[in-house]
Tab-separated table of N, CA and C and ligand atoms in Angstrom:
chain	number	residue	atom	x	y	z
A	1	UNK	N	18.128	-2.653	23.743
A	1	UNK	CA	16.807	-2.143	23.328
A	1	UNK	C	16.917	-0.703	22.828
A	2	UNK	N	17.697	0.082	23.583
A	2	UNK	CA	17.869	1.478	23.212
A	2	UNK	C	18.556	1.572	21.848
A	3	UNK	N	19.525	0.713	21.708
A	3	UNK	CA	20.277	0.667	20.457
A	3	UNK	C	19.339	0.303	19.293
A	4	UNK	N	18.461	-0.684	19.564
A	4	UNK	CA	17.526	-1.162	18.554
A	4	UNK	C	16.658	-0.016	18.044
A	5	UNK	N	16.192	0.814	19.006
A	5	UNK	CA	15.337	1.933	18.625
A	5	UNK	C	16.106	2.976	17.840
A	6	UNK	N	17.336	3.214	18.243
A	6	UNK	CA	18.102	4.270	17.571
A	6	UNK	C	18.469	3.853	16.152
A	7	UNK	N	18.590	2.558	15.921
A	7	UNK	CA	18.917	2.131	14.558
A	7	UNK	C	17.659	1.892	13.726
A	8	UNK	N	16.502	1.919	14.399
A	8	UNK	CA	15.257	1.621	13.673
A	8	UNK	C	15.025	2.613	12.539
A	9	UNK	N	15.234	3.895	12.862
A	9	UNK	CA	15.019	4.925	11.852
A	9	UNK	C	15.945	4.718	10.668
A	10	UNK	N	17.176	4.379	10.970
A	10	UNK	CA	18.172	4.138	9.936
A	10	UNK	C	17.761	2.958	9.062
A	11	UNK	N	17.344	1.865	9.743
A	11	UNK	CA	16.924	0.663	9.025
A	11	UNK	C	15.705	0.953	8.144
A	12	UNK	N	14.778	1.738	8.714
A	12	UNK	CA	13.558	2.068	7.973
A	12	UNK	C	13.903	2.836	6.707
A	13	UNK	N	14.893	3.731	6.830
A	13	UNK	CA	15.347	4.487	5.669
A	13	UNK	C	15.882	3.556	4.597
A	14	UNK	N	16.668	2.590	5.025
A	14	UNK	CA	17.229	1.634	4.084
A	14	UNK	C	16.153	0.796	3.449
A	15	UNK	N	15.169	0.433	4.268
A	15	UNK	CA	14.069	-0.391	3.778
A	15	UNK	C	13.267	0.345	2.715
A	16	UNK	N	13.095	1.655	2.930
A	16	UNK	CA	12.274	2.449	2.008
A	16	UNK	C	13.064	2.910	0.786
A	17	UNK	N	14.340	2.608	0.768
A	17	UNK	CA	15.177	3.004	-0.372
A	17	UNK	C	14.634	2.401	-1.671
A	18	UNK	N	14.412	3.262	-2.668
A	18	UNK	CA	13.949	2.753	-3.954
A	18	UNK	C	12.480	2.408	-3.989
A	19	UNK	N	11.796	2.656	-2.878
A	19	UNK	CA	10.360	2.393	-2.864
A	19	UNK	C	9.604	3.703	-3.062
A	20	UNK	N	8.353	3.568	-3.441
A	20	UNK	CA	7.594	4.747	-3.847
A	20	UNK	C	7.310	5.692	-2.681
A	21	UNK	N	6.922	5.150	-1.526
A	21	UNK	CA	6.582	5.991	-0.380
A	21	UNK	C	5.148	6.464	-0.453
A	22	UNK	N	4.800	7.376	0.449
A	22	UNK	CA	3.407	7.815	0.526
A	22	UNK	C	3.101	8.913	-0.475
A	23	UNK	N	1.865	8.951	-0.926
A	23	UNK	CA	1.411	10.111	-1.685
A	23	UNK	C	-0.052	10.372	-1.353
A	24	UNK	N	-0.651	11.312	-2.075
A	24	UNK	CA	-2.024	11.704	-1.755
A	24	UNK	C	-2.989	10.532	-1.934
A	25	UNK	N	-2.727	9.714	-2.952
A	25	UNK	CA	-3.638	8.595	-3.213
A	25	UNK	C	-3.572	7.568	-2.090
A	26	UNK	N	-2.354	7.230	-1.629
A	26	UNK	CA	-2.302	6.244	-0.543
A	26	UNK	C	-2.903	6.802	0.741
A	27	UNK	N	-2.734	8.099	0.948
A	27	UNK	CA	-3.361	8.696	2.133
A	27	UNK	C	-4.886	8.651	2.010
A	28	UNK	N	-5.379	8.933	0.802
A	28	UNK	CA	-6.826	8.879	0.556
A	28	UNK	C	-7.353	7.460	0.774
A	29	UNK	N	-6.635	6.461	0.221
A	29	UNK	CA	-7.052	5.065	0.385
A	29	UNK	C	-7.041	4.677	1.861
A	30	UNK	N	-6.004	5.125	2.567
A	30	UNK	CA	-5.871	4.794	3.983
A	30	UNK	C	-7.028	5.383	4.787
A	31	UNK	N	-7.327	6.670	4.573
A	31	UNK	CA	-8.404	7.328	5.319
A	31	UNK	C	-9.759	6.703	4.979
A	32	UNK	N	-9.996	6.457	3.676
A	32	UNK	CA	-11.270	5.857	3.280
A	32	UNK	C	-11.416	4.465	3.892
A	33	UNK	N	-10.317	3.694	3.865
A	33	UNK	CA	-10.346	2.362	4.465
A	33	UNK	C	-10.656	2.425	5.939
A	34	UNK	N	-10.019	3.378	6.626
A	34	UNK	CA	-10.231	3.532	8.067
A	34	UNK	C	-11.688	3.878	8.366
A	35	UNK	N	-12.245	4.820	7.584
A	35	UNK	CA	-13.634	5.241	7.776
A	35	UNK	C	-14.580	4.062	7.530
A	36	UNK	N	-14.279	3.277	6.475
A	36	UNK	CA	-15.116	2.109	6.183
A	36	UNK	C	-15.083	1.114	7.327
A	37	UNK	N	-13.902	0.916	7.912
A	37	UNK	CA	-13.785	-0.040	9.008
A	37	UNK	C	-14.571	0.426	10.235
A	38	UNK	N	-14.579	1.739	10.450
A	38	UNK	CA	-15.360	2.273	11.570
A	38	UNK	C	-16.857	2.101	11.282
A	39	UNK	N	-17.263	2.414	10.042
A	39	UNK	CA	-18.684	2.298	9.666
A	39	UNK	C	-19.158	0.848	9.709
A	40	UNK	N	-18.218	-0.107	9.532
A	40	UNK	CA	-18.617	-1.518	9.480
A	40	UNK	C	-19.147	-2.008	10.821
A	41	UNK	N	-18.977	-1.207	11.872
A	41	UNK	CA	-19.505	-1.591	13.183
A	41	UNK	C	-21.021	-1.404	13.257
A	42	UNK	N	-21.554	-0.618	12.335
A	42	UNK	CA	-23.003	-0.412	12.323
A	42	UNK	C	-23.695	-1.625	11.702
A	43	UNK	N	-24.933	-1.876	12.102
A	43	UNK	CA	-25.647	-3.028	11.546
A	43	UNK	C	-25.792	-2.915	10.026
A	44	UNK	N	-25.780	-4.049	9.366
A	44	UNK	CA	-25.921	-4.164	7.904
A	44	UNK	C	-24.712	-3.648	7.131
A	45	UNK	N	-23.684	-3.178	7.800
A	45	UNK	CA	-22.547	-2.620	7.072
A	45	UNK	C	-21.277	-3.451	7.282
A	46	UNK	N	-21.463	-4.709	7.724
A	46	UNK	CA	-20.295	-5.528	8.071
A	46	UNK	C	-19.346	-5.735	6.901
A	47	UNK	N	-19.915	-5.790	5.696
A	47	UNK	CA	-19.078	-6.058	4.527
A	47	UNK	C	-18.043	-4.945	4.301
A	48	UNK	N	-18.358	-3.752	4.815
A	48	UNK	CA	-17.437	-2.629	4.660
A	48	UNK	C	-16.093	-2.911	5.314
A	49	UNK	N	-16.084	-3.820	6.291
A	49	UNK	CA	-14.847	-4.148	6.986
A	49	UNK	C	-13.830	-4.726	5.999
A	50	UNK	N	-14.313	-5.674	5.191
A	50	UNK	CA	-13.436	-6.326	4.212
A	50	UNK	C	-12.939	-5.293	3.192
A	51	UNK	N	-13.877	-4.458	2.726
A	51	UNK	CA	-13.534	-3.431	1.747
A	51	UNK	C	-12.513	-2.449	2.322
A	52	UNK	N	-12.763	-2.007	3.543
A	52	UNK	CA	-11.857	-1.076	4.210
A	52	UNK	C	-10.487	-1.695	4.401
A	53	UNK	N	-10.480	-2.969	4.798
A	53	UNK	CA	-9.230	-3.695	4.990
A	53	UNK	C	-8.454	-3.749	3.672
A	54	UNK	N	-9.179	-4.050	2.596
A	54	UNK	CA	-8.548	-4.130	1.272
A	54	UNK	C	-7.921	-2.787	0.902
A	55	UNK	N	-8.617	-1.688	1.209
A	55	UNK	CA	-8.080	-0.363	0.890
A	55	UNK	C	-6.808	-0.078	1.691
A	56	UNK	N	-6.796	-0.492	2.970
A	56	UNK	CA	-5.604	-0.284	3.797
A	56	UNK	C	-4.422	-1.054	3.221
A	57	UNK	N	-4.689	-2.310	2.821
A	57	UNK	CA	-3.624	-3.141	2.237
A	57	UNK	C	-3.134	-2.520	0.932
A	58	UNK	N	-4.081	-2.063	0.113
A	58	UNK	CA	-3.739	-1.418	-1.157
A	58	UNK	C	-2.837	-0.205	-0.911
A	59	UNK	N	-3.227	0.610	0.075
A	59	UNK	CA	-2.457	1.796	0.406
A	59	UNK	C	-1.023	1.410	0.788
A	60	UNK	N	-0.892	0.347	1.600
A	60	UNK	CA	0.422	-0.104	2.050
A	60	UNK	C	1.255	-0.630	0.875
A	61	UNK	N	0.604	-1.409	0.019
A	61	UNK	CA	1.309	-1.978	-1.129
A	61	UNK	C	1.841	-0.868	-2.034
A	62	UNK	N	1.014	0.185	-2.226
A	62	UNK	CA	1.456	1.305	-3.054
A	62	UNK	C	2.676	1.974	-2.432
A	63	UNK	N	2.622	2.170	-1.100
A	63	UNK	CA	3.711	2.857	-0.412
A	63	UNK	C	5.021	2.075	-0.539
A	64	UNK	N	4.937	0.739	-0.494
A	64	UNK	CA	6.136	-0.094	-0.506
A	64	UNK	C	6.561	-0.484	-1.916
A	65	UNK	N	5.772	-0.070	-2.891
A	65	UNK	CA	6.029	-0.516	-4.264
A	65	UNK	C	7.359	0.010	-4.798
A	66	UNK	N	8.003	-0.793	-5.627
A	66	UNK	CA	9.242	-0.358	-6.266
A	66	UNK	C	8.989	0.161	-7.677
A	67	UNK	N	7.760	-0.046	-8.157
A	67	UNK	CA	7.431	0.418	-9.512
A	67	UNK	C	6.945	1.867	-9.433
A	68	UNK	N	7.907	2.771	-9.346
A	68	UNK	CA	7.589	4.181	-9.088
A	68	UNK	C	6.811	4.801	-10.244
A	69	UNK	N	7.203	4.452	-11.461
A	69	UNK	CA	6.538	5.018	-12.628
A	69	UNK	C	5.054	4.703	-12.621
A	70	UNK	N	4.714	3.427	-12.372
A	70	UNK	CA	3.318	2.997	-12.362
A	70	UNK	C	2.524	3.703	-11.261
A	71	UNK	N	3.154	3.873	-10.101
A	71	UNK	CA	2.475	4.540	-8.983
A	71	UNK	C	2.212	6.006	-9.318
A	72	UNK	N	3.167	6.625	-10.042
A	72	UNK	CA	2.961	8.028	-10.421
A	72	UNK	C	1.806	8.158	-11.408
A	73	UNK	N	1.684	7.166	-12.315
A	73	UNK	CA	0.566	7.188	-13.247
A	73	UNK	C	-0.761	7.069	-12.492
A	74	UNK	N	-0.781	6.189	-11.495
A	74	UNK	CA	-1.997	6.043	-10.671
A	74	UNK	C	-2.340	7.349	-9.972
A	75	UNK	N	-1.278	7.994	-9.486
A	75	UNK	CA	-1.478	9.253	-8.775
A	75	UNK	C	-2.076	10.299	-9.707
A	76	UNK	N	-1.559	10.359	-10.956
A	76	UNK	CA	-2.098	11.301	-11.938
A	76	UNK	C	-3.565	11.026	-12.227
A	77	UNK	N	-3.890	9.720	-12.379
A	77	UNK	CA	-5.278	9.370	-12.661
A	77	UNK	C	-6.167	9.780	-11.481
A	78	UNK	N	-5.669	9.544	-10.270
A	78	UNK	CA	-6.418	9.931	-9.078
A	78	UNK	C	-6.714	11.427	-9.089
A	79	UNK	N	-5.707	12.233	-9.428
A	79	UNK	CA	-5.897	13.685	-9.440
A	79	UNK	C	-6.898	14.122	-10.501
A	80	UNK	N	-6.846	13.480	-11.687
A	80	UNK	CA	-7.773	13.921	-12.744
A	80	UNK	C	-9.205	13.550	-12.358
A	81	UNK	N	-9.390	12.382	-11.732
A	81	UNK	CA	-10.737	12.009	-11.289
A	81	UNK	C	-11.202	12.948	-10.192
A	82	UNK	N	-10.291	13.236	-9.254
A	82	UNK	CA	-10.639	14.105	-8.138
A	82	UNK	C	-11.037	15.492	-8.644
A	83	UNK	N	-10.274	15.995	-9.644
A	83	UNK	CA	-10.594	17.301	-10.227
A	83	UNK	C	-11.972	17.310	-10.862
A	84	UNK	N	-12.279	16.244	-11.611
A	84	UNK	CA	-13.574	16.172	-12.264
A	84	UNK	C	-14.688	16.194	-11.230
A	85	UNK	N	-14.508	15.432	-10.148
A	85	UNK	CA	-15.541	15.361	-9.117
A	85	UNK	C	-15.726	16.721	-8.456
A	86	UNK	N	-14.613	17.401	-8.114
A	86	UNK	CA	-14.771	18.695	-7.458
A	86	UNK	C	-15.391	19.719	-8.392
A	87	UNK	N	-15.046	19.618	-9.706
A	87	UNK	CA	-15.650	20.543	-10.665
A	87	UNK	C	-17.156	20.333	-10.762
A	88	UNK	N	-17.566	19.065	-10.813
A	88	UNK	CA	-18.993	18.734	-10.851
A	88	UNK	C	-19.701	19.323	-9.642
A	89	UNK	N	-19.088	19.126	-8.467
A	89	UNK	CA	-19.711	19.621	-7.242
A	89	UNK	C	-19.839	21.133	-7.266
A	90	UNK	N	-18.773	21.794	-7.753
A	90	UNK	CA	-18.805	23.247	-7.846
A	90	UNK	C	-19.927	23.708	-8.771
A	91	UNK	N	-20.073	22.985	-9.900
A	91	UNK	CA	-21.107	23.344	-10.865
A	91	UNK	C	-22.497	23.191	-10.234
A	92	UNK	N	-22.734	22.045	-9.575
A	92	UNK	CA	-24.047	21.819	-8.970
A	92	UNK	C	-24.340	22.858	-7.906
A	93	UNK	N	-23.302	23.247	-7.185
A	93	UNK	CA	-23.483	24.264	-6.166
A	93	UNK	C	-23.891	25.589	-6.812
A	94	UNK	N	-23.209	25.926	-7.941
A	94	UNK	CA	-23.521	27.163	-8.654
A	94	UNK	C	-24.953	27.126	-9.201
A	95	UNK	N	-25.332	25.978	-9.792
A	95	UNK	CA	-26.683	25.840	-10.336
A	95	UNK	C	-27.695	26.058	-9.210
A	96	UNK	N	-27.394	25.495	-8.062
A	96	UNK	CA	-28.311	25.615	-6.927
A	96	UNK	C	-28.404	27.057	-6.452
A	97	UNK	N	-27.267	27.743	-6.360
A	97	UNK	CA	-27.263	29.121	-5.864
A	97	UNK	C	-27.924	30.070	-6.855
A	98	UNK	N	-27.802	29.754	-8.167
A	98	UNK	CA	-28.363	30.617	-9.215
A	98	UNK	C	-29.785	30.236	-9.609
A	99	UNK	N	-30.372	29.281	-8.916
A	99	UNK	CA	-31.601	28.654	-9.426
A	99	UNK	C	-32.740	29.636	-9.652
A	100	UNK	N	-32.731	30.795	-8.968
A	100	UNK	CA	-33.834	31.746	-9.127
A	100	UNK	C	-33.603	32.695	-10.295
A	101	UNK	N	-32.347	32.866	-10.696
A	101	UNK	CA	-32.061	33.886	-11.717
A	101	UNK	C	-31.539	33.317	-13.020
A	102	UNK	N	-30.909	32.160	-12.996
A	102	UNK	CA	-30.266	31.649	-14.204
A	102	UNK	C	-30.607	30.191	-14.465
A	103	UNK	N	-30.449	29.840	-15.741
A	103	UNK	CA	-30.581	28.441	-16.137
A	103	UNK	C	-29.269	27.980	-16.747
A	104	UNK	N	-28.961	26.728	-16.568
A	104	UNK	CA	-27.756	26.154	-17.159
A	104	UNK	C	-28.148	25.125	-18.201
A	105	UNK	N	-27.515	25.235	-19.374
A	105	UNK	CA	-27.765	24.252	-20.428
A	105	UNK	C	-26.452	23.656	-20.881
A	106	UNK	N	-26.573	22.463	-21.429
A	106	UNK	CA	-25.395	21.830	-22.006
A	106	UNK	C	-25.532	21.901	-23.514
A	107	UNK	N	-24.488	22.409	-24.172
A	107	UNK	CA	-24.513	22.478	-25.631
A	107	UNK	C	-24.524	21.068	-26.207
A	108	UNK	N	-25.470	20.772	-27.123
A	108	UNK	CA	-25.565	19.402	-27.654
A	108	UNK	C	-24.408	19.045	-28.582
A	109	UNK	N	-23.717	20.034	-29.138
A	109	UNK	CA	-22.641	19.657	-30.065
A	109	UNK	C	-21.262	19.655	-29.409
A	110	UNK	N	-20.987	20.619	-28.523
A	110	UNK	CA	-19.651	20.613	-27.925
A	110	UNK	C	-19.688	20.351	-26.423
A	111	UNK	N	-20.873	20.164	-25.891
A	111	UNK	CA	-21.055	19.794	-24.482
A	111	UNK	C	-20.579	20.853	-23.493
A	112	UNK	N	-20.406	22.085	-23.962
A	112	UNK	CA	-20.033	23.157	-23.045
A	112	UNK	C	-21.243	23.550	-22.198
A	113	UNK	N	-20.975	24.039	-20.999
A	113	UNK	CA	-22.058	24.508	-20.144
A	113	UNK	C	-22.365	25.955	-20.466
A	114	UNK	N	-23.634	26.278	-20.599
A	114	UNK	CA	-24.018	27.638	-20.943
A	114	UNK	C	-24.935	28.161	-19.853
A	115	UNK	N	-24.613	29.348	-19.373
A	115	UNK	CA	-25.383	29.952	-18.306
A	115	UNK	C	-26.240	31.049	-18.928
A	116	UNK	N	-27.553	30.952	-18.756
A	116	UNK	CA	-28.478	31.879	-19.382
A	116	UNK	C	-29.350	32.511	-18.304
A	117	UNK	N	-29.554	33.812	-18.448
A	117	UNK	CA	-30.453	34.486	-17.531
A	117	UNK	C	-31.865	33.974	-17.769
A	118	UNK	N	-32.561	33.695	-16.723
A	118	UNK	CA	-33.887	33.118	-16.851
A	118	UNK	C	-34.812	34.046	-17.611
A	119	UNK	N	-35.385	33.556	-18.730
A	119	UNK	CA	-36.320	34.400	-19.470
A	119	UNK	C	-37.641	34.471	-18.728
A	120	UNK	N	-38.342	35.584	-18.938
A	120	UNK	CA	-39.578	35.825	-18.200
A	120	UNK	C	-40.609	34.721	-18.274
A	121	UNK	N	-41.566	34.816	-19.235
A	121	UNK	CA	-42.657	33.849	-19.240
A	121	UNK	C	-42.594	32.914	-20.436
A	122	UNK	N	-41.632	33.137	-21.335
A	122	UNK	CA	-41.582	32.306	-22.526
A	122	UNK	C	-41.335	30.852	-22.180
A	123	UNK	N	-41.937	29.954	-22.963
A	123	UNK	CA	-41.793	28.524	-22.691
A	123	UNK	C	-40.542	27.964	-23.335
A	124	UNK	N	-40.210	28.541	-24.519
A	124	UNK	CA	-39.043	28.043	-25.240
A	124	UNK	C	-38.122	29.192	-25.579
A	125	UNK	N	-36.827	28.927	-25.559
A	125	UNK	CA	-35.865	29.970	-25.932
A	125	UNK	C	-34.820	29.380	-26.871
A	126	UNK	N	-34.242	30.283	-27.671
A	126	UNK	CA	-33.135	29.877	-28.514
A	126	UNK	C	-31.840	30.191	-27.768
A	127	UNK	N	-31.004	29.221	-27.679
A	127	UNK	CA	-29.717	29.411	-27.005
A	127	UNK	C	-28.614	29.279	-28.041
A	128	UNK	N	-27.683	30.237	-28.027
A	128	UNK	CA	-26.532	30.123	-28.925
A	128	UNK	C	-25.295	29.841	-28.098
A	129	UNK	N	-24.629	28.788	-28.442
A	129	UNK	CA	-23.439	28.407	-27.687
A	129	UNK	C	-22.309	29.389	-27.968
A	130	UNK	N	-21.718	29.990	-26.942
A	130	UNK	CA	-20.635	30.958	-27.154
A	130	UNK	C	-19.353	30.297	-27.649
A	131	UNK	N	-19.277	29.001	-27.509
A	131	UNK	CA	-18.034	28.312	-27.866
A	131	UNK	C	-18.029	27.881	-29.336
A	132	UNK	N	-19.143	27.232	-29.756
A	132	UNK	CA	-19.140	26.714	-31.131
A	132	UNK	C	-20.197	27.380	-32.000
A	133	UNK	N	-20.890	28.408	-31.440
A	133	UNK	CA	-21.836	29.218	-32.223
A	133	UNK	C	-23.057	28.442	-32.709
A	134	UNK	N	-23.283	27.306	-32.182
A	134	UNK	CA	-24.439	26.533	-32.590
A	134	UNK	C	-25.653	26.967	-31.774
A	135	UNK	N	-26.798	27.089	-32.474
A	135	UNK	CA	-28.027	27.473	-31.785
A	135	UNK	C	-28.903	26.254	-31.565
A	136	UNK	N	-29.576	26.225	-30.467
A	136	UNK	CA	-30.520	25.147	-30.218
A	136	UNK	C	-31.659	25.671	-29.365
A	137	UNK	N	-32.783	24.996	-29.462
A	137	UNK	CA	-33.972	25.418	-28.748
A	137	UNK	C	-34.076	24.686	-27.425
A	138	UNK	N	-34.495	25.430	-26.403
A	138	UNK	CA	-34.627	24.789	-25.095
A	138	UNK	C	-35.916	25.227	-24.436
A	139	UNK	N	-36.516	24.295	-23.703
A	139	UNK	CA	-37.643	24.674	-22.856
A	139	UNK	C	-37.096	25.290	-21.598
A	140	UNK	N	-37.868	26.206	-21.040
A	140	UNK	CA	-37.402	26.807	-19.789
A	140	UNK	C	-38.090	26.168	-18.607
B	201	ZN	ZN1	-21.236	24.407	-28.261
């Protein structure tokens, strides 16, 4: 038995040879799956158990996968989505914190965000985009 345990680590190393292993995405899938499985104990949320289970299996399959290139592409996609989400959250937080002094507009031609100091009593203002120099009218 002792021998079995001492060789387990060695065997595990051999088993994981050439496999992708863990990354941030599999850890994220694992944690989300675990949380879903815990939440599935609440009434009306039983279906989350299956979903959580699927995420755990997905996480495991990714870890054991031999297609390293494909897993790296998935990881990149995960990071770009995660970045977009955190950026959105940061923006909404800023809009909320600035709500008394500034307004945020989206440029209709280049979609850049423009931060404008709140004009006094005027109903409409002209906004010029600093990026593409296009002017547009906005209600305040
Ligand atoms: Zn623009």
